[in-house]
PDB file of C-alpha atoms in Angstrom:
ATOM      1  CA  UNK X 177     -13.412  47.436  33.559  1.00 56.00           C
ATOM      2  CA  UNK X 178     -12.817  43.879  34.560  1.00 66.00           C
ATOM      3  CA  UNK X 179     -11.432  41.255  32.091  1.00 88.00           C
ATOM      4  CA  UNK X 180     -13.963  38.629  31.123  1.00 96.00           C
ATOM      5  CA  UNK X 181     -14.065  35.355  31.273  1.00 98.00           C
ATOM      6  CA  UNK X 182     -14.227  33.876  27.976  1.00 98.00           C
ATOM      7  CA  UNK X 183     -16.219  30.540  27.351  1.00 99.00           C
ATOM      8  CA  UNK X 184     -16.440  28.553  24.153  1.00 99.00           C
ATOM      9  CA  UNK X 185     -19.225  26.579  24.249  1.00 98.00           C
ATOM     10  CA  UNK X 186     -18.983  22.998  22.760  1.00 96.00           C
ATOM     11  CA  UNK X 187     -22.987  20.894  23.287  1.00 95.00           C
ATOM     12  CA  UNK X 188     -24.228  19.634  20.372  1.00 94.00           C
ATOM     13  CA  UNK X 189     -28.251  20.450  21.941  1.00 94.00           C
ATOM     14  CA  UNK X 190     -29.145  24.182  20.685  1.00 94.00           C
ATOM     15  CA  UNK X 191     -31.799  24.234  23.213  1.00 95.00           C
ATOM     16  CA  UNK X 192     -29.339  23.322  26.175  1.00 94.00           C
ATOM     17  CA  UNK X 193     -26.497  25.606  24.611  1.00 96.00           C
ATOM     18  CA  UNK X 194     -28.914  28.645  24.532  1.00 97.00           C
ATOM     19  CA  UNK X 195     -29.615  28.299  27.680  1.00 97.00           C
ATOM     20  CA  UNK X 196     -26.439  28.287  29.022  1.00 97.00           C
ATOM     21  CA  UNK X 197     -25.097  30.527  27.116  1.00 98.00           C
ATOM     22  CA  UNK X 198     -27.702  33.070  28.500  1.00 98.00           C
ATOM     23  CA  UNK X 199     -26.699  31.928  31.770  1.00 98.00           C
ATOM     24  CA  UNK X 200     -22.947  32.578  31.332  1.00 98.00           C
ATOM     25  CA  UNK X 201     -23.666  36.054  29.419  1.00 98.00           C
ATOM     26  CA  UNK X 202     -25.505  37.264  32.018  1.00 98.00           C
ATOM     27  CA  UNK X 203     -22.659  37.471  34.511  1.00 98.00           C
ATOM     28  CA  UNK X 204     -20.526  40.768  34.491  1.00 96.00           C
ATOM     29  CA  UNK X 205     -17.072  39.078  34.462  1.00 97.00           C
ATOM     30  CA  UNK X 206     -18.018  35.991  32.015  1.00 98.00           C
ATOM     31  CA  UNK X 207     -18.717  36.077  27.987  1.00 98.00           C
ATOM     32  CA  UNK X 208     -19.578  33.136  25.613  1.00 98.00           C
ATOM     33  CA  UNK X 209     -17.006  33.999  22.447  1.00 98.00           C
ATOM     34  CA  UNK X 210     -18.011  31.068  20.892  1.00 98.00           C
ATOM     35  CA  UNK X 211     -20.239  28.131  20.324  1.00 98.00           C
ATOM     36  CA  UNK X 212     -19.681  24.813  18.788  1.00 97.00           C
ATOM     37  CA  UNK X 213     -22.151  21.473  18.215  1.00 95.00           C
ATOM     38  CA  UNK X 214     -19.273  18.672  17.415  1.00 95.00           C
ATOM     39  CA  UNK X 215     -16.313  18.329  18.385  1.00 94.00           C
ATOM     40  CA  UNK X 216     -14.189  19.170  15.467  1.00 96.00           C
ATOM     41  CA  UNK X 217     -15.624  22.416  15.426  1.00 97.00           C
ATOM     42  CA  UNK X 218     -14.891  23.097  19.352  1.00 97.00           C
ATOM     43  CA  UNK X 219     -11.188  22.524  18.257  1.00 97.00           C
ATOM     44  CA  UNK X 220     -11.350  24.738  15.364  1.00 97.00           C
ATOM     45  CA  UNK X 221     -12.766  27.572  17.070  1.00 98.00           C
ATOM     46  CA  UNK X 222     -10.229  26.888  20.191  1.00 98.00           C
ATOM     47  CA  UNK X 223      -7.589  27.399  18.003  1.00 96.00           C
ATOM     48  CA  UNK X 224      -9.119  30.353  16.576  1.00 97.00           C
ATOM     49  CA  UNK X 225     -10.350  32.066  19.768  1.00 97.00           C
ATOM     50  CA  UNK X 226      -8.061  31.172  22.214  1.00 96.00           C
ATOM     51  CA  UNK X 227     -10.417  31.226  24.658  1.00 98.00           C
ATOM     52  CA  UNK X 228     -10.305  30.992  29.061  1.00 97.00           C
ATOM     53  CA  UNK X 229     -12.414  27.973  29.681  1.00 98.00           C
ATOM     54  CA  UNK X 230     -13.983  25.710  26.988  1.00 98.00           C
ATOM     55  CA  UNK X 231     -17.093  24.439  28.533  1.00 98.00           C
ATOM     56  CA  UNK X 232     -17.183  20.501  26.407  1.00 96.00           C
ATOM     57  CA  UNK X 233     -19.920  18.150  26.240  1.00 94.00           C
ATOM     58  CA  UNK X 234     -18.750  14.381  25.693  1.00 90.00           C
ATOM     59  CA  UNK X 235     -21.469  13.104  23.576  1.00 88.00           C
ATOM     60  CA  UNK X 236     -21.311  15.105  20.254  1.00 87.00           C
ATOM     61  CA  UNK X 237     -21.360  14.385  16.754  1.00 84.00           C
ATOM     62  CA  UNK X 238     -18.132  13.729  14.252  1.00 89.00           C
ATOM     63  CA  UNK X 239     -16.136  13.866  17.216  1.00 88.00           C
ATOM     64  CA  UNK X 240     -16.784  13.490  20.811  1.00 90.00           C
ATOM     65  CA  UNK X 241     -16.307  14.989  23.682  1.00 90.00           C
ATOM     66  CA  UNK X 242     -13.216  12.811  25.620  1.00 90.00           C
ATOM     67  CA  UNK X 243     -11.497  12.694  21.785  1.00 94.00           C
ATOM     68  CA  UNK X 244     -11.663  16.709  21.497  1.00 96.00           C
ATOM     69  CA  UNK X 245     -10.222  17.255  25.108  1.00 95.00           C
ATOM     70  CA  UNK X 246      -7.281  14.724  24.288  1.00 95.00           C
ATOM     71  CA  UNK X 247      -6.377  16.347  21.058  1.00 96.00           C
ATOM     72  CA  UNK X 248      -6.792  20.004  22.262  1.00 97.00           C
ATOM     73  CA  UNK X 249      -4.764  19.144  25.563  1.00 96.00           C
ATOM     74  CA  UNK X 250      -1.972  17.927  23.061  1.00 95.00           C
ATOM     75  CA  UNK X 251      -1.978  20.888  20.941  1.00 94.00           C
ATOM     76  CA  UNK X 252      -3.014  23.872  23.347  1.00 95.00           C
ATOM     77  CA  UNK X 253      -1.900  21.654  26.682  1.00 94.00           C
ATOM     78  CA  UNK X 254      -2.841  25.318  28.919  1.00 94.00           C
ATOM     79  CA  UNK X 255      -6.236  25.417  28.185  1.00 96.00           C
ATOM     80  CA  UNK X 256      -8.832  24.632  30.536  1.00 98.00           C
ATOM     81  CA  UNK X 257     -11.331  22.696  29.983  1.00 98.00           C
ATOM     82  CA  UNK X 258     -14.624  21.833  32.037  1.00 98.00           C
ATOM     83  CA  UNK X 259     -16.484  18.838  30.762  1.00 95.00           C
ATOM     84  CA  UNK X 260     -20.552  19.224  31.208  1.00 92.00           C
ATOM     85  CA  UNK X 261     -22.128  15.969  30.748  1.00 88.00           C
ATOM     86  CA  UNK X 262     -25.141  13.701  32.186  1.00 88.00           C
ATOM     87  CA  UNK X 263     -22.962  11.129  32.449  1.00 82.00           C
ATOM     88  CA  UNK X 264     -22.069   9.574  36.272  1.00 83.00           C
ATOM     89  CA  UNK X 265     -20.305   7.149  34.857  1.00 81.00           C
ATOM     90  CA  UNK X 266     -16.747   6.670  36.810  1.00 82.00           C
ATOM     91  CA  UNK X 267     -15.432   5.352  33.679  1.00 82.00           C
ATOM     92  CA  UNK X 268     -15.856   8.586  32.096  1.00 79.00           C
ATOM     93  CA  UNK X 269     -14.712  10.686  34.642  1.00 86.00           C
ATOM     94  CA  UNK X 270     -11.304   8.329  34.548  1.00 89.00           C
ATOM     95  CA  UNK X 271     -11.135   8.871  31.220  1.00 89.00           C
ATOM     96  CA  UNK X 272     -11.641  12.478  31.160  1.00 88.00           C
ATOM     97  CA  UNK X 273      -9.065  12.774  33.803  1.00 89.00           C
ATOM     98  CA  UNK X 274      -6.512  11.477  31.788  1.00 92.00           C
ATOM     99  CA  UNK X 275      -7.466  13.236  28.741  1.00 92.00           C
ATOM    100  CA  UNK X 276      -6.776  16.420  31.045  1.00 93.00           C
ATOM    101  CA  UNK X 277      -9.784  17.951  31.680  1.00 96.00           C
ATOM    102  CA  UNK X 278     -10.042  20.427  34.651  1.00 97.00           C
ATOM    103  CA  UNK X 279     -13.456  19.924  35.929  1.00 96.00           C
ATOM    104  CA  UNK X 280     -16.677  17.763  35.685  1.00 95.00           C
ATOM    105  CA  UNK X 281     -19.574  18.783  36.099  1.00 95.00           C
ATOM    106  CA  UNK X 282     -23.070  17.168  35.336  1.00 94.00           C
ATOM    107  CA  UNK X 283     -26.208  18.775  33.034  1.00 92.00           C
ATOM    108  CA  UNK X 284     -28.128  18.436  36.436  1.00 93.00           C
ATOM    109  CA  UNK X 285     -26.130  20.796  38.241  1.00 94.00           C
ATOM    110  CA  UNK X 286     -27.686  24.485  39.656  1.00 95.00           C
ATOM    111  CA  UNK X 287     -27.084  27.242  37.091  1.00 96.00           C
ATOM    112  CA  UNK X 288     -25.169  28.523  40.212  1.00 97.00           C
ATOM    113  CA  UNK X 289     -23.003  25.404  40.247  1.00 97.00           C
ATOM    114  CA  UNK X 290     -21.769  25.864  36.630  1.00 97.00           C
ATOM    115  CA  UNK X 291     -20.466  29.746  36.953  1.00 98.00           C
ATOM    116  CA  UNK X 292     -18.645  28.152  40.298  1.00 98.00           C
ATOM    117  CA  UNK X 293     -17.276  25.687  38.247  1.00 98.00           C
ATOM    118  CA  UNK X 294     -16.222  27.928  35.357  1.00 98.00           C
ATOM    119  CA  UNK X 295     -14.345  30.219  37.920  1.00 98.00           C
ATOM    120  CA  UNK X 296     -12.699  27.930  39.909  1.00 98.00           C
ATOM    121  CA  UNK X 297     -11.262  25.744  36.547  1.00 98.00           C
ATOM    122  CA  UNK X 298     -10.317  29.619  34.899  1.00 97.00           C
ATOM    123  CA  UNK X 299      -8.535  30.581  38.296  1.00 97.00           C
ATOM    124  CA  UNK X 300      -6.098  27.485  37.748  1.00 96.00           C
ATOM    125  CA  UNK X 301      -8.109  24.958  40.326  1.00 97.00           C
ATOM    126  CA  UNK X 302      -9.740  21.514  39.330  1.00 96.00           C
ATOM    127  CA  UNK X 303     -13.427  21.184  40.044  1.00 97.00           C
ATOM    128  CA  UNK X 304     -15.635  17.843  40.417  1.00 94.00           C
ATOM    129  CA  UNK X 305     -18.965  18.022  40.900  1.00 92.00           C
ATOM    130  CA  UNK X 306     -20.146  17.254  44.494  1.00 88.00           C
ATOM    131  CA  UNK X 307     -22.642  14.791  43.399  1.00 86.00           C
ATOM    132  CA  UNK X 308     -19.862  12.270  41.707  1.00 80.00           C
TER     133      UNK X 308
END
């Protein structure tokens, strides 16, 4: 039996979070353990679940995205993180890079795209997505 990857899931959109979480779930060696819809609760639940790859949004209620990565990167500093965002904003990405995220990806991306992602930030790489 292989280990799984374990994603927690931090988008505020049900819709889009369903979706990919029956897009990661459907892979034999991946597993959404959690899901979260602000940011607080993505750090809660991080702490909680310890999980492989947390798969962040930026914009999200009470607490977004970029402020979530910082303070997680502080207090868990090995845990990877993969922003997902429609965002092509080079500000962002700047920003998100010295927050410590792992990868960026955007919403627009192949379904494909995003389980490439997820591996290659889980396997200790950084990932950008080609279209930045």
């Amino acid at each position: 039996m292989i280990d799984k990857i374990q994603v927690l899931l931090a988008e505020d959109h049900q819709t889009v979070r369903e979706g990919i979480k029956m897009i990661i779930n459907a892979e034999e060696d991946m597993s959404v353990i959690g899901e979260a819809d602000n940011g607080r609760e993505v750090i809660n639940l991080a702490e909680k679940l310890n999980p492989d790859v947390i798969l962040m949004d930026i914009s999200m209620p009470e607490l977004n995205g970029l402020i979530a990565t910082a303070k997680l990167k502080r207090t868990l500093p090995e845990i990877k993180i993969l922003t997902l965002t429609r965002h092509t904003d080079n500000a962002y990405l700047q920003e998100l890079l010295q927050a410590g995220v792992n990868g960026y990806l955007l919403k627009q991306s192949a379904a494909s795209e995003l389980l490439r992602a997820i591996r290659v930030v889980t396997s200790g790489g950084n990932y950008l997505d080609p279209e930045l």
